[in-house]
mmCIF file of C-alpha atoms and ligand atoms in Angstrom:
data_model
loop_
_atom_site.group_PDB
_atom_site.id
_atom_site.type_symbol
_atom_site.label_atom_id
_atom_site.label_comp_id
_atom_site.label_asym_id
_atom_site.label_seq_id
_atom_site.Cartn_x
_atom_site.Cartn_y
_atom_site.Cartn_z
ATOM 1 C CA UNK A 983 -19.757 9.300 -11.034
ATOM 2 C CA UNK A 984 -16.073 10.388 -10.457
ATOM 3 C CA UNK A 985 -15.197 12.907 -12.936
ATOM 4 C CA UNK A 986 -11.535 13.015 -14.644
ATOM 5 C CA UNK A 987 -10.361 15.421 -17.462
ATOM 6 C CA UNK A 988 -8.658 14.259 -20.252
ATOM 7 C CA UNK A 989 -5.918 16.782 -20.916
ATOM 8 C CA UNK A 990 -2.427 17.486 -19.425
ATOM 9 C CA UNK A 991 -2.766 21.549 -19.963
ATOM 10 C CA UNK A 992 -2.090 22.964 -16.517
ATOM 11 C CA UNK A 993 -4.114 25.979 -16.873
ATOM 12 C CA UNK A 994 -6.899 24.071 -18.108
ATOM 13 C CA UNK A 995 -7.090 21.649 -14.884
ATOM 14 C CA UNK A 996 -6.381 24.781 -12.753
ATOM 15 C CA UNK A 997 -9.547 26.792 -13.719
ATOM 16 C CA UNK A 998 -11.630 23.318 -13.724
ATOM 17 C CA UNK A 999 -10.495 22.136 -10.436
ATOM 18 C CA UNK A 1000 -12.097 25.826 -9.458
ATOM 19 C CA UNK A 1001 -15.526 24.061 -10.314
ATOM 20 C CA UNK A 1002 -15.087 21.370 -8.177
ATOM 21 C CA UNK A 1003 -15.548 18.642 -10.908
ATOM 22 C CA UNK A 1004 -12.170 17.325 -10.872
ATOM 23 C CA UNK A 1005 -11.619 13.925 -9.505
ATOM 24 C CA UNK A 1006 -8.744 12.981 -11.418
ATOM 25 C CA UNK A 1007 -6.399 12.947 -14.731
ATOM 26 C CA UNK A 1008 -5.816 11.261 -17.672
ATOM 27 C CA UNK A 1009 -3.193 11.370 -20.338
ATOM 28 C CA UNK A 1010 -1.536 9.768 -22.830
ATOM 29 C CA UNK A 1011 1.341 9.927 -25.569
ATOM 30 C CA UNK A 1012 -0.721 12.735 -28.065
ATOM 31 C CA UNK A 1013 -2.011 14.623 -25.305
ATOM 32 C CA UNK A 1014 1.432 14.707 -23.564
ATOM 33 C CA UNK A 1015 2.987 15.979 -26.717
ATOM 34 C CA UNK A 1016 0.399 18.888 -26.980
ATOM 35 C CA UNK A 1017 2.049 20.645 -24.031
ATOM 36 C CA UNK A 1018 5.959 20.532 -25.531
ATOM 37 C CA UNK A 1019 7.229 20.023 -21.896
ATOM 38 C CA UNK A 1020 9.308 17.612 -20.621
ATOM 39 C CA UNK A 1021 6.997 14.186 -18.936
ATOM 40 C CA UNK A 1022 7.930 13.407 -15.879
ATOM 41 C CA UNK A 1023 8.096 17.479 -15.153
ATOM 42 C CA UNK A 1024 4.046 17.789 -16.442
ATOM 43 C CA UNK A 1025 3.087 14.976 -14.196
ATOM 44 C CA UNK A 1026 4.688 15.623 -11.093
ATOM 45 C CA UNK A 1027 3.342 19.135 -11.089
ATOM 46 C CA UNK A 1028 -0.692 17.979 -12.172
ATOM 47 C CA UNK A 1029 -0.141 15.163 -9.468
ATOM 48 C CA UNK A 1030 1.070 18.376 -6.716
ATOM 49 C CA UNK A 1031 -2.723 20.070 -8.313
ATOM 50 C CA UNK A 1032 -5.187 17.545 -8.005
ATOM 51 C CA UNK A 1033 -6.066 14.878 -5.093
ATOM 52 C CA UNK A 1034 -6.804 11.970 -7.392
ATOM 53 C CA UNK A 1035 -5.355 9.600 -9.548
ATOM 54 C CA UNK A 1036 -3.461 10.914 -12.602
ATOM 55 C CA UNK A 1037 -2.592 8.582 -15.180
ATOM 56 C CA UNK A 1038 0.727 8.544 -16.870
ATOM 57 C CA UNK A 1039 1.431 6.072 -20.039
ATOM 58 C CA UNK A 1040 4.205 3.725 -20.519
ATOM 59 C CA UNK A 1041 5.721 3.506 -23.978
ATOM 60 C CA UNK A 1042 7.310 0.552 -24.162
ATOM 61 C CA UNK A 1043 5.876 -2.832 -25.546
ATOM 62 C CA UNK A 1044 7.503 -5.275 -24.063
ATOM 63 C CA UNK A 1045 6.069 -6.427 -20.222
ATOM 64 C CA UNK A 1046 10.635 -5.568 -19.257
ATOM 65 C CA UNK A 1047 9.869 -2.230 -20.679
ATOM 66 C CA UNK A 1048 6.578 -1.529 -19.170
ATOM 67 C CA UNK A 1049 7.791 -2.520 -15.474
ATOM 68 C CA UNK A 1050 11.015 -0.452 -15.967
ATOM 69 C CA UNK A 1051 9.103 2.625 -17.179
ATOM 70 C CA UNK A 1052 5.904 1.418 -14.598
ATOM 71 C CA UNK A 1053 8.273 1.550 -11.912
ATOM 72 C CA UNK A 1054 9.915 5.099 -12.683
ATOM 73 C CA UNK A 1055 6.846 6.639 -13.299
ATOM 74 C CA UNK A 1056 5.089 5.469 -9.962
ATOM 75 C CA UNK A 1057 7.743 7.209 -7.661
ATOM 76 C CA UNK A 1058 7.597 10.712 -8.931
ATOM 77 C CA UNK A 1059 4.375 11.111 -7.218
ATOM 78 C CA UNK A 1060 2.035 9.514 -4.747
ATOM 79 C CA UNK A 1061 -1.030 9.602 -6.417
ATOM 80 C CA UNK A 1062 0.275 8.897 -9.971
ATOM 81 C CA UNK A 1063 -1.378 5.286 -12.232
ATOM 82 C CA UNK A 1064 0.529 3.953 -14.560
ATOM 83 C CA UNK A 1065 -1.581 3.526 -17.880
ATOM 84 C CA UNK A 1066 -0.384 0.238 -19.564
ATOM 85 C CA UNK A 1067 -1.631 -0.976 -23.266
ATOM 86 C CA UNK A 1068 -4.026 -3.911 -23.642
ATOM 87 C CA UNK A 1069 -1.624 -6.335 -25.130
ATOM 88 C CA UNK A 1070 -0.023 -10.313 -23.374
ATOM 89 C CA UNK A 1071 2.776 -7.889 -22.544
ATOM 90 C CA UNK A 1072 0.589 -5.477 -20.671
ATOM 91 C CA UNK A 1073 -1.076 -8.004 -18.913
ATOM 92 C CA UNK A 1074 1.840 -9.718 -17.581
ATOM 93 C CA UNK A 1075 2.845 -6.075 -16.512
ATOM 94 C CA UNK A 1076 -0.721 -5.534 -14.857
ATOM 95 C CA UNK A 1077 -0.384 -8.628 -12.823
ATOM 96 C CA UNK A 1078 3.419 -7.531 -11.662
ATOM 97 C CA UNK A 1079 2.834 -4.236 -11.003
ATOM 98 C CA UNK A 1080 -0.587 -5.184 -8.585
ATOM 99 C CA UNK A 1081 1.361 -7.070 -7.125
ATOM 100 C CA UNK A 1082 3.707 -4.560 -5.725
ATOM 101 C CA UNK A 1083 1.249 -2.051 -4.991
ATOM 102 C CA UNK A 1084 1.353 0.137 -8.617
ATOM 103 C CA UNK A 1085 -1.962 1.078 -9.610
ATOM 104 C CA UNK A 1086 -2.750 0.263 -13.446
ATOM 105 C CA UNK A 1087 -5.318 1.604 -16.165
ATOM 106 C CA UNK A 1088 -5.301 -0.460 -18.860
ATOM 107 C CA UNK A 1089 -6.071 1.713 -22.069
ATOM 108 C CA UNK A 1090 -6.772 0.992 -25.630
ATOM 109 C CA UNK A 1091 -9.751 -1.275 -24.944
ATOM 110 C CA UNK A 1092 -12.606 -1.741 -27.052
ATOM 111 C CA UNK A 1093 -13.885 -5.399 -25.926
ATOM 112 C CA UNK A 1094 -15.710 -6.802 -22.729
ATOM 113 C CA UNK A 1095 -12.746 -9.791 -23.195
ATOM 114 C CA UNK A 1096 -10.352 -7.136 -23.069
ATOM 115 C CA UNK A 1097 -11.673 -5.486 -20.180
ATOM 116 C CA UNK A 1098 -12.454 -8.731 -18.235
ATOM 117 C CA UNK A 1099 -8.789 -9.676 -18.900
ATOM 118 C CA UNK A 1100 -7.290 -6.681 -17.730
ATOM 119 C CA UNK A 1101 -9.400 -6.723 -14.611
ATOM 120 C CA UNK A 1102 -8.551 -10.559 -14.020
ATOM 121 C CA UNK A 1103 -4.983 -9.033 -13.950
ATOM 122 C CA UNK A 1104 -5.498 -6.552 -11.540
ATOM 123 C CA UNK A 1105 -6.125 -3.786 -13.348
ATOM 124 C CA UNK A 1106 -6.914 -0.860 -10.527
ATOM 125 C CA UNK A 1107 -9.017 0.674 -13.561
ATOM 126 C CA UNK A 1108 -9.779 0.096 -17.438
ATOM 127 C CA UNK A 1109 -10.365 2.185 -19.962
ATOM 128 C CA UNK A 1110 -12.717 1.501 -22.811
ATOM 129 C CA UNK A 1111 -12.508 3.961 -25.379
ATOM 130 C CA UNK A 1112 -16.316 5.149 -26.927
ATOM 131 C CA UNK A 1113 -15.515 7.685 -29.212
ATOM 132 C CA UNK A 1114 -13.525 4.972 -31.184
ATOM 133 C CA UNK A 1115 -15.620 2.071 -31.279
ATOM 134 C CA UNK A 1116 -18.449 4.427 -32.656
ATOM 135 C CA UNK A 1117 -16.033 5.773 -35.185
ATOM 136 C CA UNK A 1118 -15.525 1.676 -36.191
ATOM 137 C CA UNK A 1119 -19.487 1.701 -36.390
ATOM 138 C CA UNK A 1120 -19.884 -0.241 -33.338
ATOM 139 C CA UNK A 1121 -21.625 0.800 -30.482
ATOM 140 C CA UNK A 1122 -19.301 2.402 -27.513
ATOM 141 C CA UNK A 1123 -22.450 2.839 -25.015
ATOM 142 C CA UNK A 1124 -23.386 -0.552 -25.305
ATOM 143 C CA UNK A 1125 -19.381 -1.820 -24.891
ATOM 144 C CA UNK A 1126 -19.442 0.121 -21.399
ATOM 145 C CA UNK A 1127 -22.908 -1.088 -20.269
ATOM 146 C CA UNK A 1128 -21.627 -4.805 -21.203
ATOM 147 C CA UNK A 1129 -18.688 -4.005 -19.032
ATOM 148 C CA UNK A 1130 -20.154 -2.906 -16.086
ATOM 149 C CA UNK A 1131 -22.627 -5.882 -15.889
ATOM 150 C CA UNK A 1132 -19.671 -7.981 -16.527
ATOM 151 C CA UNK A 1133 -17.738 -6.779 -13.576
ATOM 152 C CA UNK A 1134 -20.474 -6.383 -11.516
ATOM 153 C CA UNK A 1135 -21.153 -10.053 -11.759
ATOM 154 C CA UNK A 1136 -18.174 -11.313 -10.997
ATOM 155 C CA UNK A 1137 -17.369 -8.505 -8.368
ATOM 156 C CA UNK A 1138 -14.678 -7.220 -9.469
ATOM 157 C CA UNK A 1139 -13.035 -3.630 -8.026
ATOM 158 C CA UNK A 1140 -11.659 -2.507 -11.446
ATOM 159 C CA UNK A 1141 -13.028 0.522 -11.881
ATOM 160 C CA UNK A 1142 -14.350 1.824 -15.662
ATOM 161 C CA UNK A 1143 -13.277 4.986 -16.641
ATOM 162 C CA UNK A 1144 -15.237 5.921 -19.833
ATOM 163 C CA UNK A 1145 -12.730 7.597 -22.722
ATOM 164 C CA UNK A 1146 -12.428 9.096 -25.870
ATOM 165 C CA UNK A 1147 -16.047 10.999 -24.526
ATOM 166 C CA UNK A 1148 -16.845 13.374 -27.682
ATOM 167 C CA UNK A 1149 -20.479 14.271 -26.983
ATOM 168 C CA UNK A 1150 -23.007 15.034 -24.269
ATOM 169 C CA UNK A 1151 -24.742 12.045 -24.907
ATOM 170 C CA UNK A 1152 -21.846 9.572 -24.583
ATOM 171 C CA UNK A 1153 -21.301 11.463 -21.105
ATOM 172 C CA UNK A 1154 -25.195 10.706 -20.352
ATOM 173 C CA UNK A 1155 -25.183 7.225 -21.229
ATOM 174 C CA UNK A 1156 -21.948 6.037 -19.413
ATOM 175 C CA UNK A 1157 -23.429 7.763 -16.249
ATOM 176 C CA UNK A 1158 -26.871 5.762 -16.930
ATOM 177 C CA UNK A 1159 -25.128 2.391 -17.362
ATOM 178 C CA UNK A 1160 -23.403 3.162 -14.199
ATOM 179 C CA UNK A 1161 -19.578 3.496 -15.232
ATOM 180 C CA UNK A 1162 -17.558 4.701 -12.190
ATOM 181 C CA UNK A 1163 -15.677 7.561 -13.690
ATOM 182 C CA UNK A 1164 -15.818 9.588 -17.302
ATOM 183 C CA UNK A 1165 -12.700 11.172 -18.246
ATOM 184 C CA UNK A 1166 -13.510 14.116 -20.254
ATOM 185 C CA UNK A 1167 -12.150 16.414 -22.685
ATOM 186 C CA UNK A 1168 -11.462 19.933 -21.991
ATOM 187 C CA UNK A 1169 -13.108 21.312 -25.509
ATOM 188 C CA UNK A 1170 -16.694 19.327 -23.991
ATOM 189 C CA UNK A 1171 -16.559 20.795 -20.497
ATOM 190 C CA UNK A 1172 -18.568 24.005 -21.506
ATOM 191 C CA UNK A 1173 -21.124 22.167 -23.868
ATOM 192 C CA UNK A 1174 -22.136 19.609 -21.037
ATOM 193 C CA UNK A 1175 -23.107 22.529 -17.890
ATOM 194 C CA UNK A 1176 -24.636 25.049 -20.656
ATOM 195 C CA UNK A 1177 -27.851 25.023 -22.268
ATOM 196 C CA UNK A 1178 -29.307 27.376 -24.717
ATOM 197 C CA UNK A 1179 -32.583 27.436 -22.358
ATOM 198 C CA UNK A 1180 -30.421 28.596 -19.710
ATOM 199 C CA UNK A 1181 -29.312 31.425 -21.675
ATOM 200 C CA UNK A 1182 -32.685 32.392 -22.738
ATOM 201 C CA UNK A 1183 -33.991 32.060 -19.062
ATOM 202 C CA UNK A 1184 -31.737 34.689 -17.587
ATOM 203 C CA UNK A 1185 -31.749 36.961 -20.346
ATOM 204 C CA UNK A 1186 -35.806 36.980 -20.051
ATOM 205 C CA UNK A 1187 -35.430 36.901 -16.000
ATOM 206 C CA UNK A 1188 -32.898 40.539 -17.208
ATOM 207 C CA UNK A 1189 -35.251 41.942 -19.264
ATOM 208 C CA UNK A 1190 -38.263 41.538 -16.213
ATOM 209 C CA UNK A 1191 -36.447 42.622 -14.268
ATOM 210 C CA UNK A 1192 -36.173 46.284 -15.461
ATOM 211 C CA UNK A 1193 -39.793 46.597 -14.733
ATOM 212 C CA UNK A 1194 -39.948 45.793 -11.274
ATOM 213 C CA UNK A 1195 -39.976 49.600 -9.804
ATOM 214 C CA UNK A 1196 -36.974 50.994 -7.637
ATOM 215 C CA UNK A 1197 -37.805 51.849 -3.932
ATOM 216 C CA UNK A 1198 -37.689 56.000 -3.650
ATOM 217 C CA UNK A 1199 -37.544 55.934 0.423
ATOM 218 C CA UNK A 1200 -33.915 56.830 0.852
HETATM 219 O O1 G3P B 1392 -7.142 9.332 -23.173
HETATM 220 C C1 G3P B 1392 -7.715 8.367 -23.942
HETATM 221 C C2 G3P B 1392 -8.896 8.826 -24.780
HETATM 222 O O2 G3P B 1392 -9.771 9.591 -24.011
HETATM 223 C C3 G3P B 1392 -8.544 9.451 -26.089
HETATM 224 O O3 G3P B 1392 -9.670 9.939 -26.762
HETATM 225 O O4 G3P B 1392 -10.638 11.343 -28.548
HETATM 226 O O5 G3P B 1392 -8.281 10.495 -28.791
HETATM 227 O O6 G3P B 1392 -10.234 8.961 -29.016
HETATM 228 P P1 G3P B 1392 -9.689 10.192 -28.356
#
């Protein structure tokens, strides 16, 4: 499972990438607007930071508006994807974009008809959101095991990249039904490589340790 983080903060995907877990980056309008810098400026310099795909999102609505933007945004860097809503508009953009080589992640979806639409497009990835289907009191989990057998059985190369992650568990799941990538919040980095068990264990291993006797041969 490719990893992504879900934040535009700079120092945030600096100390990450130290990990190694960074694959990629997402982003969108609200998280853009955390950082109070100019767009084009944040996304050329996480794009210089990190080898993978980093998404960037189109605000326009109409499919004129999304190729304008779609086409601006893919030359400030190599390795940039143009995120594109799940609308007729952004469909029509999808399939024009593929078509000249612009990767697309189509975001806001929260159906397998969505998602099988978007990938029909072309849709280099789609991005079905978890955290707000459950908050609807459907079931995200089961949308992005639905979509992965759906893909799988029609072979398609759209990629799923599992959003709006909130909790260890959704993280768990989407790597158990087999999703290709989990983009993931800064705030649930820490939660998902710490345990309290850990903690205990090397504060125990600490504590034995002080008994074990010191060597007096100089
Ligand atoms: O980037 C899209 C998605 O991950 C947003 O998540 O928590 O705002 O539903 P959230």
């Amino acid at each position: 499972m490719k990893f992504f983080l879900d934040t535009a903060n700079i120092e945030e995907i600096k100390r990450i990438n130290k990990l190694g877990l960074v694959d990629g980056i997402t982003t969108n309008p609200t998280i853009i607007a955390k950082e109070n810098r100019e767009f084009s400026e944040i996304i050329k310099e996480i794009c210089s930071l990190v080898d993978g795909p980093v998404s960037a999102e189109v605000i326009g609505l109409t499919t004129v508006e999304m190729v304008e933007e779609a086409r601006e945004i893919a030359q400030w860097a190599s390795n940039v994807v143009v995120k594109i809503p799940m609308t007729e508009a952004g469909l029509e953009a999808v399939h024009i974009l593929t078509k000249e080589g612009i990767k697309t992640n189509v975001t806001l979806v929260f159906s397998v008809a969505q998602g099988l639409m978007a990938a029909k497009a072309g849709a280099t990835y789609i991005s079905p959101f978890v955290g707000r289907v459950d908050d609807i009191g459907e079931d995200g989990i089961e949308l992005i095991q639905n979509l992965k057998q759906t893909l799988n059985n029609y072979q398609f190369e759209t990629e799923i990249i599992t959003a709006s992650i909130r909790t260890i568990n959704h993280l768990e799941k989407a790597a158990i039904a087999g999703a290709d990538i989990a983009t993931i919040p800064g705030s649930l980095l820490p939660k998902l490589w710490s345990h309290p068990l850990t903690d205990k264990g090397i504060e125990q291993f600490l504590q034995d340790w002080k008994k074990v006797p010191v060597s007096t041969k100089a």
